Amino acid sequence: MADGAVAAVDVRGGGPGTRETDALAPGNLVDRVHAICLTGGSAYGLAAADGVMAELESRRLGVPVGPDPAHVVPVVPAAVIFDLGRGGVFANRPTPEFGRRALRAASPTFARGAVGAGTGARAGGLQGGLGTASVRVEVGDTSAIVGALAVVNASGAPVDVTTGAPWVPHPVVRRPSADDRRTLAATIEAIRAAAQPLNTTIGVVATDAALTRPEVGRLAQSAHDGLARALRPSHGLTDGDTIFGLSTGSVELPHDHRGLVRSATSRVVHLNALCAAAADAFAVACVDAIVTARTIGDAPAYADLCPTALRL
Amino acid sequence: MADGAVAAVDVRGGGPGTRETDALAPGNLVDRVHAICLTGGSAYGLAAADGVMAELESRRLGVPVGPDPAHVVPVVPAAVIFDLGRGGVFANRPTPEFGRRALRAASPTFARGAVGAGTGARAGGLQGGLGTASVRVEVGDTSAIVGALAVVNASGAPVDVTTGAPWVPHPVVRRPSADDRRTLAATIEAIRAAAQPLNTTIGVVATDAALTRPEVGRLAQSAHDGLARALRPSHGLTDGDTIFGLSTGSVELPHDHRGLVRSATSRVVHLNALCAAAADAFAVACVDAIVTARTIGDAPAYADLCPTALRL
């Protein structure tokens, strides 16, 4: 994203922790962002974005604000999850150095599960995590990708205890054995009473379709529908559920705006398809976070409680 | 609602048709509404609210605006679905007289299915309709009701064609026979190509818990999560999905706002429970609209395609 990506955000939770999100309102000055920072540490963790900004500044990536090419201001919206004290020490939280290292380590392939911002995450008392998924969408005679990344830290249930499976199908998940279902149900019952009430699921939904900021906003909005399907309930007052939308802008959509009637050339038809894909991808990314996580602390992971659910 | 109900609205669709919704923004003058009008006829149908207002004025119900008790302005937010031409005549649409009659006929018991605003509704090509559901929530040593009313007119699918059942369980619905599943799948395939691309699901979620306007707004917001579970996809650009929240205000919630930690006396804990109930009730209300509708025009009803799905 050397020139940045068109970005928008949709905050639906009642207790969000965010930074640089007002800059993303339609009509505001800055149209593109240079990175998105997803982190733990509650509002303290917003400091991680300082390090991302410093690293971007050193690479001269940002909005030019003067004649010297070194004079840039990177735009780095950020959102946090609540995980304070979950490793045992309340004062442990991401610092600017975490953000700097994360940007240096950024790569198209990355670890999933109880890693990064997902390390201290919980989901209905189970170990939460970081997950991803993508959906390809036909756009005229070409196609676009909608990819989602979710850091799942929810008070809501990620699995249906009656089936023992996540609410939304995932490629590696099948119905677990009756024994595993019983273990899962008993464990969830036991941890429910003691579960941490502060949560927040955050994420990004990104496409290579060339979209305007308002269109990217609808993509983020639709991703919350996927969140609502995967985590029940969601968007509570003690969640800060926040999803960013991004367009990296290489696949052109038709520009026929008359298309309220069904037409293969209508921009509206393609936008609807991209939004539906955003919901689907985000839902599967939430499930991906849950099923790839392994137990690392005091919260049991789904994969360890229900090993027969995973088709490996 | 002689003194009106505390009201809020959440518009999540891309093509809404609404009236008096800006008045509901937090901080604006009017805190209570005297009726909510849900109607067909696209933006033309907003005229139905004229008749609701006239009837309320004749009963002297509204915001007093002068010394004469007859000088009132009723606040009647409204939302519409797109159903123009679905009875065969594009010019047929609700008039003020429809609104006046609807208010005169208002009663705690009412018809469901392909009636009222749901008459011309469609859902993934099937006959849409009007449905309702409610959930009781424990609030301290008493309880509150969250009721939902949905007018389902969606491009998204209301049923999972692999099971033949709605996405969300409903008390009268069971898994249909294999024959019915095949009929449903074949019919949906056939009508999909010709399906009307303009839609919109609208509704109300109401509680007897005494809530502030911002809290009622969160109730409406959560109801959209139920919509997202019941209709897939939802909230598209060609939907105008709009849900009103109402509080009729007789059941008091605790006022302990310190309650970020789990506590039976915390207002936040009870608000979260009400919001979760709003999502659940709205989801079931959407299903209720689909399963209670019978075929009245050119769109087949679920109940007629899948009679074995209904436990009657």
PDB file of N, CA and C in Angstrom, chain A residues 10 12-14 193 195 197 218 221 224-225 228-229 232-238 260 262 268 271-272 276, chain B residues 10 12-14 193 195 197 218 221 224-225 228-229 232-238 260 262 268 271-272 276:
ATOM      1  N   ASP A  10     -16.565   0.842  10.328  1.00  0.00           N
ATOM      2  CA  ASP A  10     -17.901   0.774  10.915  1.00  0.00           C
ATOM      3  C   ASP A  10     -17.760   0.255  12.342  1.00  0.00           C
ATOM      4  N   ARG A  12     -19.603  -0.843  15.641  1.00  0.00           N
ATOM      5  CA  ARG A  12     -20.949  -1.294  16.043  1.00  0.00           C
ATOM      6  C   ARG A  12     -21.020  -1.715  17.496  1.00  0.00           C
ATOM      7  N   GLY A  13     -19.887  -1.837  18.159  1.00  0.00           N
ATOM      8  CA  GLY A  13     -19.911  -2.250  19.553  1.00  0.00           C
ATOM      9  C   GLY A  13     -20.097  -1.054  20.470  1.00  0.00           C
ATOM     10  N   GLY A  14     -20.462  -1.326  21.728  1.00  0.00           N
ATOM     11  CA  GLY A  14     -20.758  -0.257  22.668  1.00  0.00           C
ATOM     12  C   GLY A  14     -19.556   0.260  23.433  1.00  0.00           C
ATOM     13  N   ALA A 193     -19.901 -18.777  33.964  1.00  0.00           N
ATOM     14  CA  ALA A 193     -20.118 -17.963  35.166  1.00  0.00           C
ATOM     15  C   ALA A 193     -18.912 -17.081  35.465  1.00  0.00           C
ATOM     16  N   ALA A 195     -16.688 -16.063  33.204  1.00  0.00           N
ATOM     17  CA  ALA A 195     -16.153 -15.448  31.987  1.00  0.00           C
ATOM     18  C   ALA A 195     -15.978 -13.943  32.157  1.00  0.00           C
ATOM     19  N   PRO A 197     -16.330 -10.255  31.317  1.00  0.00           N
ATOM     20  CA  PRO A 197     -17.414  -9.587  30.587  1.00  0.00           C
ATOM     21  C   PRO A 197     -16.937  -8.546  29.579  1.00  0.00           C
ATOM     22  N   ARG A 218     -19.631   0.492   3.045  1.00  0.00           N
ATOM     23  CA  ARG A 218     -20.691  -0.533   2.992  1.00  0.00           C
ATOM     24  C   ARG A 218     -20.091  -1.931   3.126  1.00  0.00           C
ATOM     25  N   GLN A 221     -19.578  -2.445   6.721  1.00  0.00           N
ATOM     26  CA  GLN A 221     -20.899  -2.615   7.344  1.00  0.00           C
ATOM     27  C   GLN A 221     -21.393  -4.047   7.142  1.00  0.00           C
ATOM     28  N   HIS A 224     -20.000  -6.791   9.352  1.00  0.00           N
ATOM     29  CA  HIS A 224     -20.626  -6.956  10.673  1.00  0.00           C
ATOM     30  C   HIS A 224     -21.768  -7.972  10.632  1.00  0.00           C
ATOM     31  N   ASP A 225     -22.404  -8.149   9.467  1.00  0.00           N
ATOM     32  CA  ASP A 225     -23.432  -9.190   9.353  1.00  0.00           C
ATOM     33  C   ASP A 225     -22.796 -10.570   9.521  1.00  0.00           C
ATOM     34  N   ALA A 228     -22.176 -11.090  13.119  1.00  0.00           N
ATOM     35  CA  ALA A 228     -23.424 -11.410  13.823  1.00  0.00           C
ATOM     36  C   ALA A 228     -23.826 -12.868  13.632  1.00  0.00           C
ATOM     37  N   ARG A 229     -23.470 -13.435  12.484  1.00  0.00           N
ATOM     38  CA  ARG A 229     -23.803 -14.844  12.255  1.00  0.00           C
ATOM     39  C   ARG A 229     -22.865 -15.767  13.027  1.00  0.00           C
ATOM     40  N   ARG A 232     -22.656 -15.178  18.817  1.00  0.00           N
ATOM     41  CA  ARG A 232     -24.018 -14.882  19.270  1.00  0.00           C
ATOM     42  C   ARG A 232     -24.115 -14.830  20.788  1.00  0.00           C
ATOM     43  N   PRO A 233     -24.529 -13.680  21.386  1.00  0.00           N
ATOM     44  CA  PRO A 233     -24.799 -12.423  20.701  1.00  0.00           C
ATOM     45  C   PRO A 233     -23.509 -11.667  20.379  1.00  0.00           C
ATOM     46  N   SER A 234     -23.651 -10.593  19.626  1.00  0.00           N
ATOM     47  CA  SER A 234     -22.512  -9.736  19.295  1.00  0.00           C
ATOM     48  C   SER A 234     -22.945  -8.286  19.449  1.00  0.00           C
ATOM     49  N   HIS A 235     -21.973  -7.363  19.276  1.00  0.00           N
ATOM     50  CA  HIS A 235     -22.262  -5.915  19.275  1.00  0.00           C
ATOM     51  C   HIS A 235     -22.890  -5.447  20.583  1.00  0.00           C
ATOM     52  N   GLY A 236     -22.538  -6.089  21.705  1.00  0.00           N
ATOM     53  CA  GLY A 236     -23.069  -5.663  22.996  1.00  0.00           C
ATOM     54  C   GLY A 236     -22.401  -4.390  23.489  1.00  0.00           C
ATOM     55  N   LEU A 237     -22.891  -3.902  24.642  1.00  0.00           N
ATOM     56  CA  LEU A 237     -22.316  -2.683  25.221  1.00  0.00           C
ATOM     57  C   LEU A 237     -20.890  -2.910  25.694  1.00  0.00           C
ATOM     58  N   THR A 238     -20.565  -4.155  26.078  1.00  0.00           N
ATOM     59  CA  THR A 238     -19.222  -4.453  26.563  1.00  0.00           C
ATOM     60  C   THR A 238     -18.343  -5.044  25.468  1.00  0.00           C
ATOM     61  N   LEU A 260     -30.512   0.006 -11.173  1.00  0.00           N
ATOM     62  CA  LEU A 260     -31.402  -0.485 -10.140  1.00  0.00           C
ATOM     63  C   LEU A 260     -32.127  -1.730 -10.617  1.00  0.00           C
ATOM     64  N   ARG A 262     -32.020  -5.307 -12.536  1.00  0.00           N
ATOM     65  CA  ARG A 262     -30.981  -6.332 -12.590  1.00  0.00           C
ATOM     66  C   ARG A 262     -30.253  -6.263 -13.939  1.00  0.00           C
ATOM     67  N   VAL A 268     -24.221  -1.452  -9.085  1.00  0.00           N
ATOM     68  CA  VAL A 268     -24.943  -1.841  -7.866  1.00  0.00           C
ATOM     69  C   VAL A 268     -24.953  -3.357  -7.686  1.00  0.00           C
ATOM     70  N   LEU A 271     -21.561  -4.379  -6.476  1.00  0.00           N
ATOM     71  CA  LEU A 271     -21.338  -3.952  -5.086  1.00  0.00           C
ATOM     72  C   LEU A 271     -22.092  -4.850  -4.118  1.00  0.00           C
ATOM     73  N   ASN A 272     -23.332  -5.187  -4.481  1.00  0.00           N
ATOM     74  CA  ASN A 272     -24.093  -6.099  -3.619  1.00  0.00           C
ATOM     75  C   ASN A 272     -23.370  -7.435  -3.474  1.00  0.00           C
ATOM     76  N   ALA A 276     -22.019  -9.017   0.014  1.00  0.00           N
ATOM     77  CA  ALA A 276     -22.405 -10.359   0.468  1.00  0.00           C
ATOM     78  C   ALA A 276     -21.158 -11.188   0.748  1.00  0.00           C
TER      79      ALA A 276
ATOM     80  N   ASP B  10     -32.420   2.615  13.493  1.00  0.00           N
ATOM     81  CA  ASP B  10     -31.132   2.272  12.892  1.00  0.00           C
ATOM     82  C   ASP B  10     -31.380   1.869  11.439  1.00  0.00           C
ATOM     83  N   ARG B  12     -29.809   0.531   8.097  1.00  0.00           N
ATOM     84  CA  ARG B  12     -28.608  -0.187   7.662  1.00  0.00           C
ATOM     85  C   ARG B  12     -28.634  -0.539   6.178  1.00  0.00           C
ATOM     86  N   GLY B  13     -29.772  -0.360   5.526  1.00  0.00           N
ATOM     87  CA  GLY B  13     -29.827  -0.689   4.108  1.00  0.00           C
ATOM     88  C   GLY B  13     -29.368   0.475   3.250  1.00  0.00           C
ATOM     89  N   GLY B  14     -29.076   0.196   1.982  1.00  0.00           N
ATOM     90  CA  GLY B  14     -28.535   1.207   1.091  1.00  0.00           C
ATOM     91  C   GLY B  14     -29.577   2.030   0.371  1.00  0.00           C
ATOM     92  N   ALA B 193     -33.517 -15.990 -11.143  1.00  0.00           N
ATOM     93  CA  ALA B 193     -33.116 -15.189 -12.299  1.00  0.00           C
ATOM     94  C   ALA B 193     -34.097 -14.046 -12.553  1.00  0.00           C
ATOM     95  N   ALA B 195     -36.043 -12.709 -10.239  1.00  0.00           N
ATOM     96  CA  ALA B 195     -36.429 -12.048  -8.979  1.00  0.00           C
ATOM     97  C   ALA B 195     -36.254 -10.538  -9.067  1.00  0.00           C
ATOM     98  N   PRO B 197     -35.063  -7.079  -8.030  1.00  0.00           N
ATOM     99  CA  PRO B 197     -33.866  -6.713  -7.278  1.00  0.00           C
ATOM    100  C   PRO B 197     -34.096  -5.639  -6.214  1.00  0.00           C
ATOM    101  N   ARG B 218     -29.570   1.197  20.721  1.00  0.00           N
ATOM    102  CA  ARG B 218     -28.780  -0.044  20.728  1.00  0.00           C
ATOM    103  C   ARG B 218     -29.684  -1.265  20.543  1.00  0.00           C
ATOM    104  N   GLN B 221     -30.264  -1.455  16.918  1.00  0.00           N
ATOM    105  CA  GLN B 221     -29.022  -1.897  16.276  1.00  0.00           C
ATOM    106  C   GLN B 221     -28.872  -3.412  16.412  1.00  0.00           C
ATOM    107  N   HIS B 224     -30.858  -5.644  14.060  1.00  0.00           N
ATOM    108  CA  HIS B 224     -30.272  -5.884  12.730  1.00  0.00           C
ATOM    109  C   HIS B 224     -29.394  -7.136  12.711  1.00  0.00           C
ATOM    110  N   ASP B 225     -28.828  -7.510  13.870  1.00  0.00           N
ATOM    111  CA  ASP B 225     -28.066  -8.765  13.924  1.00  0.00           C
ATOM    112  C   ASP B 225     -28.995  -9.950  13.695  1.00  0.00           C
ATOM    113  N   ALA B 228     -29.698 -10.126  10.081  1.00  0.00           N
ATOM    114  CA  ALA B 228     -28.549 -10.687   9.351  1.00  0.00           C
ATOM    115  C   ALA B 228     -28.490 -12.208   9.465  1.00  0.00           C
ATOM    116  N   ARG B 229     -28.980 -12.748  10.578  1.00  0.00           N
ATOM    117  CA  ARG B 229     -28.980 -14.214  10.730  1.00  0.00           C
ATOM    118  C   ARG B 229     -30.110 -14.844   9.920  1.00  0.00           C
ATOM    119  N   ARG B 232     -30.120 -13.912   4.171  1.00  0.00           N
ATOM    120  CA  ARG B 232     -28.722 -13.915   3.724  1.00  0.00           C
ATOM    121  C   ARG B 232     -28.594 -13.807   2.226  1.00  0.00           C
ATOM    122  N   PRO B 233     -27.949 -12.765   1.671  1.00  0.00           N
ATOM    123  CA  PRO B 233     -27.399 -11.631   2.417  1.00  0.00           C
ATOM    124  C   PRO B 233     -28.483 -10.622   2.789  1.00  0.00           C
ATOM    125  N   SER B 234     -28.097  -9.653   3.604  1.00  0.00           N
ATOM    126  CA  SER B 234     -29.009  -8.576   3.980  1.00  0.00           C
ATOM    127  C   SER B 234     -28.267  -7.248   3.889  1.00  0.00           C
ATOM    128  N   HIS B 235     -29.000  -6.139   4.120  1.00  0.00           N
ATOM    129  CA  HIS B 235     -28.387  -4.807   4.180  1.00  0.00           C
ATOM    130  C   HIS B 235     -27.664  -4.431   2.898  1.00  0.00           C
ATOM    131  N   GLY B 236     -28.145  -4.917   1.750  1.00  0.00           N
ATOM    132  CA  GLY B 236     -27.519  -4.562   0.480  1.00  0.00           C
ATOM    133  C   GLY B 236     -27.878  -3.149   0.049  1.00  0.00           C
ATOM    134  N   LEU B 237     -27.271  -2.737  -1.070  1.00  0.00           N
ATOM    135  CA  LEU B 237     -27.546  -1.387  -1.588  1.00  0.00           C
ATOM    136  C   LEU B 237     -28.986  -1.261  -2.057  1.00  0.00           C
ATOM    137  N   THR B 238     -29.582  -2.357  -2.504  1.00  0.00           N
ATOM    138  CA  THR B 238     -30.956  -2.321  -3.002  1.00  0.00           C
ATOM    139  C   THR B 238     -31.950  -2.743  -1.926  1.00  0.00           C
ATOM    140  N   LEU B 260     -19.167  -2.499  34.849  1.00  0.00           N
ATOM    141  CA  LEU B 260     -18.391  -3.142  33.793  1.00  0.00           C
ATOM    142  C   LEU B 260     -17.983  -4.540  34.216  1.00  0.00           C
ATOM    143  N   ARG B 262     -18.955  -8.083  35.953  1.00  0.00           N
ATOM    144  CA  ARG B 262     -20.205  -8.830  35.959  1.00  0.00           C
ATOM    145  C   ARG B 262     -20.902  -8.664  37.319  1.00  0.00           C
ATOM    146  N   VAL B 268     -25.636  -2.365  32.712  1.00  0.00           N
ATOM    147  CA  VAL B 268     -25.021  -2.837  31.473  1.00  0.00           C
ATOM    148  C   VAL B 268     -25.346  -4.309  31.211  1.00  0.00           C
ATOM    149  N   LEU B 271     -28.881  -4.452  29.982  1.00  0.00           N
ATOM    150  CA  LEU B 271     -28.995  -3.916  28.620  1.00  0.00           C
ATOM    151  C   LEU B 271     -28.459  -4.917  27.601  1.00  0.00           C
ATOM    152  N   ASN B 272     -27.336  -5.559  27.931  1.00  0.00           N
ATOM    153  CA  ASN B 272     -26.799  -6.574  27.027  1.00  0.00           C
ATOM    154  C   ASN B 272     -27.805  -7.700  26.818  1.00  0.00           C
ATOM    155  N   ALA B 276     -29.462  -8.735  23.266  1.00  0.00           N
ATOM    156  CA  ALA B 276     -29.387 -10.101  22.742  1.00  0.00           C
ATOM    157  C   ALA B 276     -30.792 -10.615  22.435  1.00  0.00           C
TER     158      ALA B 276
END
